[in-house]
Amino acid sequence: MTTTGRRALLTAGVSAAAAAALSGCTSEEPAPRKPGAAELEAERVARAEAALRLRSVTASRTLLERYDAALAAHPALAPRLNPLRRSVAAHAVALGEGGTTVRPATAAPSAAPASSVSASASASAKPTASPVPVAGDPRAALRELAAAERTASDAHTAALLTAPPEYARLLASVAAAGAAHAYLLTEGARA
């Protein structure tokens, strides 16, 4: 081989290596991958759980607003209502804790969460509804609170059917506490 042939061969080899190295570098981003059935199902389950948590927290927060309105209208009931109100407030926080973060299956891993339900978000939410009306008679106000407790308890009980096991146990406990509160607000007063 002549010197020119060796140089040409060397140049061709270097050019081929450079072309191979550069062909792997592109400025285009790869197309997003299509999510699998398992990913789509996991997203659906996470969204359903997030919606369930939001409904549960909302039911407890609505009940808490009823307690606040009753206490504002009838301060003399405070010794009786404050322990129950604290319990309802704790339930609202517990139901919102461990909220799920749902990320769309088609999103890149660095994408922001699509929706999130958490205790801090639910605790910082400000009610926009008008103030809750309270009966002028303290006994009627207690009956209204007992009815609200039963309504919230029924909502938590109904949610048991679709709740994941750990959250279902929490919902069952909160529903049982609500039934006990309803008893204490009505029948318990007679004892």
Short mmCIF file of C-alpha atoms in Angstrom, two decimals:
data_model
loop_
_atom_site.label_atom_id
_atom_site.label_comp_id
_atom_site.label_asym_id
_atom_site.label_seq_id
_atom_site.Cartn_x
_atom_site.Cartn_y
_atom_site.Cartn_z
CA MET A 1 0.00 0.00 0.00
CA THR A 2 1.16 3.42 -0.75
CA THR A 3 1.30 6.32 1.64
CA THR A 4 -1.69 7.90 -0.03
CA GLY A 5 -3.68 4.70 0.37
CA ARG A 6 -2.85 4.47 4.06
CA ARG A 7 -3.79 8.08 4.64
CA ALA A 8 -7.04 7.64 2.75
CA LEU A 9 -7.83 4.51 4.75
CA LEU A 10 -7.02 6.27 8.02
CA THR A 11 -9.08 9.32 7.05
CA ALA A 12 -12.01 7.13 6.04
CA GLY A 13 -11.84 5.23 9.34
CA VAL A 14 -11.74 8.41 11.42
CA SER A 15 -14.61 9.88 9.41
CA ALA A 16 -16.68 6.73 9.88
CA ALA A 17 -16.03 6.72 13.63
CA ALA A 18 -16.97 10.39 13.90
CA ALA A 19 -20.15 9.83 11.88
CA ALA A 20 -21.11 6.90 14.11
CA ALA A 21 -20.51 8.94 17.26
CA LEU A 22 -22.45 11.95 16.01
CA SER A 23 -25.40 9.95 14.72
CA GLY A 24 -26.30 9.04 18.31
CA CYS A 25 -26.61 12.72 19.23
CA THR A 26 -29.79 14.37 18.06
CA SER A 27 -31.48 17.56 19.12
CA GLU A 28 -34.94 15.97 18.96
CA GLU A 29 -36.47 14.57 22.12
CA PRO A 30 -37.74 11.02 21.88
CA ALA A 31 -41.49 10.65 21.55
CA PRO A 32 -43.22 9.94 24.86
CA ARG A 33 -43.68 6.28 25.38
CA LYS A 34 -47.14 4.86 25.40
CA PRO A 35 -48.26 3.80 28.90
CA GLY A 36 -49.03 0.18 29.48
CA ALA A 37 -52.30 -1.22 30.78
CA ALA A 38 -50.85 -1.66 34.27
CA GLU A 39 -49.75 1.98 34.40
CA LEU A 40 -53.15 3.19 33.23
CA GLU A 41 -54.90 1.03 35.82
CA ALA A 42 -52.60 2.28 38.58
CA GLU A 43 -53.37 5.87 37.54
CA ARG A 44 -57.12 5.15 37.57
CA VAL A 45 -56.91 3.61 41.05
CA ALA A 46 -54.82 6.52 42.36
CA ARG A 47 -57.29 9.06 40.98
CA ALA A 48 -60.22 7.19 42.51
CA GLU A 49 -58.47 7.10 45.89
CA ALA A 50 -57.64 10.81 45.68
CA ALA A 51 -61.29 11.61 44.92
CA LEU A 52 -62.43 9.38 47.81
CA ARG A 53 -60.04 11.12 50.21
CA LEU A 54 -61.27 14.52 49.05
CA ARG A 55 -64.92 13.53 49.60
CA SER A 56 -64.13 12.13 53.05
CA VAL A 57 -62.18 15.19 54.13
CA THR A 58 -64.92 17.45 52.78
CA ALA A 59 -67.58 15.60 54.79
CA SER A 60 -65.52 15.99 57.96
CA ARG A 61 -64.71 19.65 57.28
CA THR A 62 -68.41 20.38 56.69
CA LEU A 63 -69.21 18.75 60.03
CA LEU A 64 -66.48 20.82 61.66
CA GLU A 65 -68.09 23.97 60.26
CA ARG A 66 -71.39 22.87 61.83
CA TYR A 67 -69.69 22.53 65.22
CA ASP A 68 -68.09 25.97 64.86
CA ALA A 69 -71.43 27.54 63.96
CA ALA A 70 -73.19 25.85 66.89
CA LEU A 71 -70.46 26.98 69.29
CA ALA A 72 -70.66 30.54 67.97
CA ALA A 73 -74.45 30.59 68.36
CA HIS A 74 -74.53 28.83 71.75
CA PRO A 75 -71.31 29.44 73.74
CA ALA A 76 -72.91 27.79 76.78
CA LEU A 77 -72.64 24.44 74.95
CA ALA A 78 -68.84 24.71 74.75
CA PRO A 79 -68.04 22.29 77.61
CA ARG A 80 -70.16 19.66 75.89
CA LEU A 81 -69.22 20.35 72.26
CA ASN A 82 -65.49 21.16 72.46
CA PRO A 83 -64.32 17.56 73.02
CA LEU A 84 -66.47 16.33 70.13
CA ARG A 85 -65.29 19.18 67.91
CA ARG A 86 -61.64 18.35 68.66
CA SER A 87 -62.34 14.76 67.69
CA VAL A 88 -63.97 15.82 64.40
CA ALA A 89 -61.00 18.10 63.65
CA ALA A 90 -58.60 15.19 64.26
CA HIS A 91 -60.69 13.01 61.95
CA ALA A 92 -60.51 15.62 59.18
CA VAL A 93 -56.72 15.72 59.48
CA ALA A 94 -56.40 11.92 59.64
CA LEU A 95 -58.62 11.41 56.61
CA GLY A 96 -56.49 13.79 54.58
CA GLU A 97 -53.09 12.44 55.65
CA GLY A 98 -51.15 10.29 53.25
CA GLY A 99 -53.04 11.75 50.32
CA THR A 100 -52.19 10.23 46.99
CA THR A 101 -50.33 12.10 44.33
CA VAL A 102 -51.55 11.20 40.88
CA ARG A 103 -49.17 11.54 37.97
CA PRO A 104 -50.47 10.88 34.44
CA ALA A 105 -49.04 7.70 32.96
CA THR A 106 -47.96 9.61 29.83
CA ALA A 107 -45.97 12.23 31.75
CA ALA A 108 -42.23 12.24 32.04
CA PRO A 109 -40.89 11.32 35.49
CA SER A 110 -39.96 14.95 36.17
CA ALA A 111 -43.49 16.24 35.49
CA ALA A 112 -45.40 17.92 38.30
CA PRO A 113 -48.22 16.01 40.01
CA ALA A 114 -51.58 16.34 38.30
CA SER A 115 -53.57 16.37 41.51
CA SER A 116 -52.77 15.99 45.14
CA VAL A 117 -54.86 15.60 48.22
CA SER A 118 -53.00 16.10 51.44
CA ALA A 119 -53.68 17.16 54.97
CA SER A 120 -51.93 20.47 54.47
CA ALA A 121 -53.93 21.26 51.34
CA SER A 122 -57.22 20.28 52.92
CA ALA A 123 -56.42 22.10 56.16
CA SER A 124 -55.56 25.30 54.34
CA ALA A 125 -58.68 25.28 52.17
CA LYS A 126 -61.02 28.08 53.11
CA PRO A 127 -64.75 27.42 52.96
CA THR A 128 -66.53 29.65 50.49
CA ALA A 129 -70.09 28.71 51.43
CA SER A 130 -72.33 30.94 53.48
CA PRO A 131 -72.40 30.44 57.25
CA VAL A 132 -74.26 27.40 58.49
CA PRO A 133 -77.64 28.28 60.03
CA VAL A 134 -78.08 27.16 63.64
CA ALA A 135 -81.33 26.76 65.56
CA GLY A 136 -81.97 29.35 68.25
CA ASP A 137 -82.81 26.70 70.82
CA PRO A 138 -79.72 24.88 72.20
CA ARG A 139 -81.52 21.51 72.24
CA ALA A 140 -82.58 21.94 68.62
CA ALA A 141 -78.99 22.89 67.77
CA LEU A 142 -77.78 19.66 69.41
CA ARG A 143 -80.33 17.66 67.38
CA GLU A 144 -79.10 19.36 64.19
CA LEU A 145 -75.50 18.51 65.08
CA ALA A 146 -76.50 14.91 65.78
CA ALA A 147 -78.19 14.73 62.37
CA ALA A 148 -75.05 16.18 60.75
CA GLU A 149 -72.94 13.58 62.58
CA ARG A 150 -75.19 10.80 61.28
CA THR A 151 -74.98 12.19 57.73
CA ALA A 152 -71.18 12.31 57.85
CA SER A 153 -71.06 8.85 59.43
CA ASP A 154 -73.29 7.47 56.67
CA ALA A 155 -71.06 9.07 54.01
CA HIS A 156 -67.95 7.47 55.53
CA THR A 157 -69.73 4.11 55.77
CA ALA A 158 -70.79 4.28 52.12
CA ALA A 159 -67.19 5.07 51.11
CA LEU A 160 -66.00 1.80 52.65
CA LEU A 161 -67.08 -0.11 49.54
CA THR A 162 -64.51 1.55 47.29
CA ALA A 163 -61.76 2.39 49.77
CA PRO A 164 -58.42 0.57 49.85
CA PRO A 165 -58.08 -1.66 52.93
CA GLU A 166 -56.01 0.64 55.15
CA TYR A 167 -58.14 3.69 54.37
CA ALA A 168 -61.31 1.60 54.83
CA ARG A 169 -60.24 0.80 58.40
CA LEU A 170 -59.79 4.50 59.08
CA LEU A 171 -63.17 5.34 57.53
CA ALA A 172 -64.85 2.65 59.63
CA SER A 173 -63.32 4.09 62.80
CA VAL A 174 -64.38 7.63 61.89
CA ALA A 175 -67.90 6.44 61.01
CA ALA A 176 -68.17 4.62 64.36
CA ALA A 177 -66.97 7.73 66.20
CA GLY A 178 -69.59 9.76 64.33
CA ALA A 179 -72.32 7.38 65.44
CA ALA A 180 -71.08 7.68 69.03
CA HIS A 181 -71.06 11.47 68.74
CA ALA A 182 -74.65 11.43 67.47
CA TYR A 183 -75.63 9.32 70.47
CA LEU A 184 -73.83 11.64 72.89
CA LEU A 185 -75.50 14.69 71.34
CA THR A 186 -79.01 13.24 71.70
CA GLU A 187 -79.49 10.22 73.92
CA GLY A 188 -76.39 10.85 75.97
CA ALA A 189 -77.89 14.13 77.17
CA ARG A 190 -80.73 12.28 78.87
CA ALA A 191 -78.42 10.07 80.93
#
